[in-house]
Coordinates of C-alpha atoms in Angstrom, one line a residue:
M569 CA 22.3 19.2 22.1
L570 CA 22.9 16.6 19.4
D571 CA 26.6 16.8 20.4
S572 CA 25.5 14.9 23.5
V573 CA 24.0 12.0 21.6
E574 CA 25.5 8.6 22.4
H575 CA 25.9 6.3 19.5
L576 CA 25.7 2.6 20.2
Q577 CA 25.9 -0.7 18.3
I578 CA 23.4 -3.2 19.6
S579 CA 23.5 -6.9 18.8
T580 CA 19.9 -8.1 18.2
N581 CA 18.2 -10.8 16.2
G582 CA 21.4 -11.9 14.5
I583 CA 22.5 -8.4 13.2
E584 CA 24.0 -5.2 14.6
L585 CA 21.8 -2.1 14.8
H586 CA 23.0 1.4 15.3
V587 CA 21.0 3.5 17.8
A588 CA 21.4 7.1 18.9
S589 CA 20.6 7.7 22.5
L590 CA 19.9 11.0 24.4
G591 CA 18.7 11.6 27.9
S592 CA 17.6 9.2 30.7
G593 CA 14.3 7.9 32.0
P594 CA 11.5 5.8 30.4
L595 CA 12.4 4.5 27.0
V596 CA 11.1 6.1 23.8
I597 CA 12.1 4.2 20.6
M598 CA 11.8 6.0 17.3
C599 CA 11.6 4.1 13.9
H600 CA 12.2 5.9 10.7
G601 CA 11.1 5.2 7.1
F602 CA 12.5 5.7 3.7
P603 CA 14.4 7.9 3.0
G604 CA 15.1 8.2 6.7
L605 CA 17.7 7.5 9.3
W606 CA 17.9 7.9 13.1
Y607 CA 18.7 11.5 12.1
S608 CA 15.0 11.9 11.0
W609 CA 14.3 12.5 14.7
R610 CA 17.0 15.0 15.3
K611 CA 14.4 17.7 16.1
Q612 CA 12.4 15.6 18.5
M613 CA 15.3 13.9 20.5
P614 CA 16.3 17.0 22.5
A615 CA 12.7 17.8 23.4
I616 CA 12.0 14.2 24.4
A617 CA 15.1 14.0 26.5
A618 CA 14.4 17.3 28.2
A619 CA 11.0 16.0 29.1
G620 CA 12.6 13.3 31.2
F621 CA 12.8 10.3 28.8
R622 CA 15.6 8.3 27.2
A623 CA 15.2 9.0 23.5
L624 CA 16.5 6.2 21.3
A625 CA 16.4 6.7 17.6
V626 CA 17.2 3.6 15.5
D627 CA 18.8 3.0 12.1
T628 CA 16.6 0.1 11.2
R629 CA 18.1 -2.8 9.3
G630 CA 19.4 -1.8 5.9
Y631 CA 20.1 1.8 6.8
G632 CA 23.0 4.0 8.1
R633 CA 25.4 2.3 10.4
S634 CA 23.2 -0.8 10.9
D635 CA 23.8 -4.1 9.1
R636 CA 22.4 -4.2 5.6
P637 CA 21.5 -7.9 4.7
Q638 CA 21.6 -8.5 0.9
E639 CA 18.4 -10.5 0.4
F640 CA 15.1 -8.6 0.5
S641 CA 13.5 -11.5 2.3
A642 CA 15.5 -10.6 5.4
Y643 CA 13.4 -7.4 5.8
D644 CA 10.0 -9.0 6.5
S645 CA 7.7 -7.5 9.2
Q646 CA 8.2 -10.2 11.8
T647 CA 12.0 -9.9 11.5
Q648 CA 11.8 -6.2 11.9
V649 CA 9.6 -6.5 15.0
A650 CA 12.1 -8.9 16.5
D651 CA 14.9 -6.4 15.8
I652 CA 13.2 -3.7 17.8
L653 CA 12.1 -5.9 20.6
G654 CA 15.6 -7.2 20.8
I655 CA 16.8 -3.7 21.6
L656 CA 14.5 -3.7 24.6
D657 CA 15.8 -7.1 25.7
V658 CA 19.4 -5.9 25.5
L659 CA 18.6 -2.8 27.5
G660 CA 16.7 -4.7 30.1
E661 CA 13.5 -2.9 29.4
Q662 CA 10.1 -4.6 29.5
Q663 CA 8.2 -1.8 27.7
A664 CA 8.8 1.4 25.7
I665 CA 6.9 4.2 24.0
F666 CA 7.2 3.6 20.3
I667 CA 7.2 6.3 17.6
G668 CA 7.2 5.5 13.9
Q669 CA 6.9 7.3 10.5
D670 CA 6.6 6.1 6.9
F671 CA 7.8 2.4 7.0
G672 CA 8.5 3.0 10.7
A673 CA 4.7 3.5 11.1
P674 CA 3.6 -0.1 10.2
L675 CA 6.6 -1.4 12.2
V676 CA 5.1 0.3 15.3
W677 CA 1.7 -0.8 14.4
N678 CA 2.9 -4.4 14.1
I679 CA 4.7 -4.1 17.5
C680 CA 1.5 -2.9 19.0
A681 CA -0.6 -5.7 17.5
R682 CA 1.9 -8.5 17.8
A683 CA 3.6 -7.8 21.2
P684 CA 1.1 -5.5 23.1
Q685 CA 2.7 -6.4 26.4
R686 CA 5.9 -4.5 25.3
V687 CA 4.1 -1.3 24.5
R688 CA 3.4 1.5 26.9
A689 CA 2.0 3.9 24.3
A690 CA 2.7 4.8 20.7
V691 CA 2.9 7.8 18.3
V692 CA 2.4 7.1 14.6
F693 CA 3.1 9.5 11.7
G694 CA 1.4 9.3 8.3
V695 CA 0.2 5.6 7.9
P696 CA -3.0 4.6 9.5
Y697 CA -3.6 1.3 11.1
D698 CA -5.3 -1.5 9.2
F699 CA -5.8 0.8 6.2
E700 CA -5.9 -2.1 3.8
S701 CA -9.3 -3.2 5.3
A702 CA -10.7 0.2 4.4
V703 CA -9.3 0.0 0.9
G704 CA -10.3 -3.6 0.2
D705 CA -10.4 -4.5 -3.5
S706 CA -11.3 -1.0 -4.6
Q707 CA -9.2 0.8 -7.1
D708 CA -9.6 4.1 -5.4
S709 CA -6.2 3.9 -3.8
E710 CA -2.7 3.6 -5.2
V711 CA -1.5 2.0 -1.9
E712 CA -2.0 -1.5 -0.7
L713 CA 0.9 -2.5 1.6
L714 CA -0.2 -5.2 4.0
G715 CA -2.9 -7.4 2.6
G716 CA -6.7 -6.8 2.8
S717 CA -7.2 -7.6 -0.9
A718 CA -7.3 -10.9 -2.8
L719 CA -4.5 -9.5 -4.9
S720 CA -1.0 -9.4 -3.7
P721 CA 0.7 -6.0 -3.2
S722 CA 3.0 -6.6 -6.3
E723 CA -0.1 -7.5 -8.3
Q724 CA -1.9 -4.3 -7.2
Y725 CA 1.2 -2.2 -8.0
A726 CA 1.3 -3.7 -11.6
L727 CA -2.3 -2.7 -12.1
V728 CA -1.6 0.9 -11.1
A729 CA 1.5 0.9 -13.4
Q730 CA -0.7 0.0 -16.3
D731 CA -2.0 3.7 -16.2
H732 CA 1.2 5.5 -15.2
F733 CA 4.6 5.2 -13.5
F734 CA 4.4 3.9 -10.0
H735 CA 7.5 3.7 -7.9
M736 CA 6.3 0.7 -5.9
H737 CA 6.0 -1.3 -9.1
Y738 CA 9.3 0.1 -10.5
F739 CA 11.1 -1.1 -7.3
Q740 CA 9.9 -4.7 -7.6
T741 CA 12.4 -5.7 -10.2
I742 CA 15.9 -6.1 -8.8
G743 CA 18.5 -4.2 -10.8
P744 CA 17.1 -1.1 -12.7
A745 CA 16.2 0.9 -9.7
D746 CA 19.3 -0.1 -7.7
A747 CA 21.5 1.0 -10.6
E748 CA 19.7 4.3 -11.2
L749 CA 19.5 5.5 -7.6
N750 CA 22.9 4.1 -6.4
A751 CA 24.6 6.1 -9.2
Q752 CA 23.1 9.5 -8.1
P753 CA 22.4 9.2 -4.3
R754 CA 22.6 12.9 -3.5
E755 CA 20.5 14.0 -6.5
F756 CA 17.9 11.3 -5.7
L757 CA 17.6 12.1 -2.0
T758 CA 17.4 15.8 -2.6
R759 CA 14.7 15.4 -5.2
L760 CA 12.7 12.9 -3.1
Y761 CA 12.9 14.9 0.0
W762 CA 11.6 17.9 -1.8
A763 CA 8.9 15.9 -3.7
L764 CA 7.5 14.6 -0.5
S765 CA 7.5 17.9 1.3
A766 CA 4.7 20.4 1.4
K767 CA 6.1 22.3 -1.6
G768 CA 6.8 19.2 -3.7
N769 CA 4.8 17.4 -6.4
L770 CA 5.4 13.7 -5.9
L771 CA 2.2 12.7 -7.6
D772 CA 3.3 14.2 -10.8
W773 CA 4.4 10.7 -11.6
R774 CA 0.9 10.2 -12.8
N775 CA 1.9 12.1 -15.9
Y776 CA 4.6 9.6 -17.0
P777 CA 4.2 6.1 -18.5
S778 CA 5.8 3.1 -16.8
D779 CA 7.7 1.8 -19.8
G780 CA 11.2 3.3 -20.1
T781 CA 10.8 5.5 -17.1
G782 CA 13.1 5.8 -14.0
Y783 CA 12.3 7.4 -10.7
L784 CA 14.6 10.3 -11.4
D785 CA 12.6 11.0 -14.6
V786 CA 9.5 11.7 -12.5
L787 CA 11.1 13.5 -9.6
E788 CA 11.5 17.1 -10.6
P789 CA 14.7 19.0 -9.3
A790 CA 14.2 20.7 -6.0
G791 CA 12.2 23.9 -6.4
Q792 CA 14.9 25.8 -4.5
P793 CA 18.4 25.0 -3.5
L794 CA 19.4 24.1 0.0
P795 CA 19.1 25.2 2.7
W796 CA 15.4 24.9 3.1
S797 CA 13.5 26.1 6.2
W798 CA 13.6 22.6 7.6
M799 CA 16.8 21.1 6.2
S800 CA 20.2 22.6 5.9
E801 CA 23.0 21.6 3.4
A802 CA 24.8 20.1 6.4
D803 CA 21.8 18.0 7.1
M804 CA 21.8 16.6 3.6
D805 CA 25.6 16.1 3.7
Y806 CA 25.1 13.9 6.7
I807 CA 22.1 12.0 5.3
V808 CA 23.9 11.2 2.0
G809 CA 27.1 10.3 3.9
E810 CA 25.3 7.8 6.1
Y811 CA 23.4 6.2 3.1
T812 CA 26.6 5.8 1.0
S813 CA 28.9 4.7 3.9
A814 CA 28.4 0.9 3.1
G815 CA 29.3 1.2 -0.6
A816 CA 27.3 1.9 -3.7
E817 CA 25.7 -1.6 -4.0
L818 CA 24.1 -1.2 -0.5
T819 CA 23.2 2.5 -0.6
F820 CA 19.5 2.0 -0.7
R821 CA 19.3 -1.7 0.3
G822 CA 16.9 -1.0 3.2
G823 CA 14.5 1.2 1.3
L824 CA 14.3 -1.0 -1.8
S825 CA 13.9 -4.1 0.3
A826 CA 11.0 -2.6 2.2
Y827 CA 9.1 -2.4 -1.1
R828 CA 10.2 -5.8 -2.4
V829 CA 9.2 -7.7 0.7
Q830 CA 5.6 -6.6 0.7
D831 CA 4.2 -9.8 -0.7
I832 CA 5.8 -11.7 2.2
N833 CA 4.4 -9.1 4.6
W834 CA 1.0 -9.5 3.0
Q835 CA 1.1 -13.2 3.8
I836 CA 2.2 -12.7 7.4
A837 CA -0.4 -10.0 7.9
K838 CA -3.2 -12.5 7.2
G839 CA -2.6 -14.0 10.5
Y840 CA -3.3 -10.7 12.3
Q841 CA -6.4 -9.5 10.4
G842 CA -8.9 -8.1 12.8
V843 CA -6.5 -7.7 15.7
K844 CA -7.1 -4.4 17.5
V845 CA -4.4 -2.1 18.9
D846 CA -5.2 -1.6 22.5
A847 CA -2.4 0.7 23.4
P848 CA -3.0 4.4 23.6
V849 CA -1.9 6.1 20.3
L850 CA -1.4 9.6 19.0
F851 CA -1.6 9.9 15.2
M852 CA -0.1 12.9 13.3
M853 CA 0.2 13.6 9.6
G854 CA 1.3 16.5 7.4
A855 CA -1.8 18.2 5.9
D856 CA 0.0 18.2 2.6
D857 CA 1.4 14.8 2.8
P858 CA 0.9 13.1 -0.6
V859 CA 0.1 9.8 1.1
R860 CA -3.3 11.4 2.1
D861 CA -4.0 11.6 -1.6
M862 CA -2.9 8.0 -2.2
M863 CA -5.4 6.5 0.2
P864 CA -9.2 7.0 0.6
A865 CA -10.3 9.2 3.4
A866 CA -12.1 6.2 4.8
A867 CA -8.8 4.6 5.7
F868 CA -8.1 7.2 8.4
E869 CA -11.5 7.0 10.0
H870 CA -11.5 3.2 9.8
M871 CA -8.3 3.4 12.0
R872 CA -10.6 4.5 14.9
S873 CA -12.3 1.2 14.9
G874 CA -9.1 -0.8 15.1
V875 CA -7.5 1.5 17.6
P876 CA -10.0 2.0 20.4
N877 CA -7.6 4.1 22.5
L878 CA -6.6 6.4 19.6
T879 CA -6.5 9.8 21.3
D880 CA -6.7 12.0 18.2
I881 CA -5.8 12.4 14.5
H882 CA -3.9 15.7 13.9
Y883 CA -3.2 17.1 10.5
I884 CA -0.3 19.6 10.7
D885 CA -0.5 22.6 8.4
N886 CA 2.3 23.4 5.9
A887 CA 3.9 20.0 6.2
G888 CA 4.3 17.1 3.8
H889 CA 5.5 13.6 4.5
F890 CA 8.3 14.6 6.8
V891 CA 6.0 16.5 9.2
M892 CA 8.4 16.0 12.2
Q893 CA 11.1 17.8 10.3
E894 CA 9.1 20.4 8.4
Q895 CA 7.0 21.5 11.3
S896 CA 9.0 20.3 14.3
E897 CA 7.7 22.9 16.8
A898 CA 4.1 22.0 16.0
V899 CA 4.8 18.3 16.2
N900 CA 6.7 18.7 19.5
A901 CA 3.9 20.8 20.9
L902 CA 1.6 17.9 20.6
L903 CA 4.1 15.2 21.2
I904 CA 5.7 16.2 24.5
P905 CA 2.4 16.6 26.5
Y906 CA 1.2 13.3 25.2
L907 CA 4.4 11.6 26.3
T908 CA 4.5 13.0 29.7
Q909 CA 1.3 11.2 30.6
Y910 CA 3.4 8.0 30.4
R911 CA 6.5 9.1 32.2

């Protein structure tokens, strides 16, 4: 059915975004994270379209066939929200259902909090709302992306990196990570997808010092060659091809910029602290997602107070970070009945 996907270039917010569209009906917009693409939703798009919706998966700025601005400051949260809302404007839509995973999750949360009139409902994978307020100034977590602490995100990353390698700290300095990852894109993507999966060991980075260590040093080779149960060699060929299509210098511009812009996002988020998300939201996460171990359990329960219409929190067995790919049938079995309430 993916042969029927229509590929469009949409001018929005001063850039060109690539979107993949399938089906017709109420609009469902899907936002990926890193390392993702529109293709991250390939196992959801046919099911969403068959349920009577228009499934629209976006290559967000910096990825795939979308424009990739050079400066990381061009990737801040307000700009990304404007990108996505601009898609609605171009399509003449007042509202959409939004789905987000990884960096796409805070993007969807931000749309819900900052432009609630444009949101019919939302589905979020892996990153709870307002988790920084649950973390606060504690050192129980390795993740502080948005700004509940007196320390900036980059300062917090540096504290973690005093104990061991931490990719969020490693990515802050422009140059070393770019050179390392751009030189071996397929090896990096294969190792990272495996490390973030239910069978991977992403958090083994805790066994490595920061000094003199690159990301590939801490990412073990995949435990088995492709194909995996949830990703074929052709899938990886496509992903690598889309990442590298803009040239080596820009291969991972979107992903690296998403980490480097966090101090700016932290400042922006201060203007929205305490804002509740009133839209109905379904939350899903892989039971084996390493992000669960990077945050205190309180972050997930705290989300309930900030999202009064949170329908449920589902942990999907035998799935890591890419739950919608690793366990697509289980995800779709929850996703489609939820969406049909808003058709």
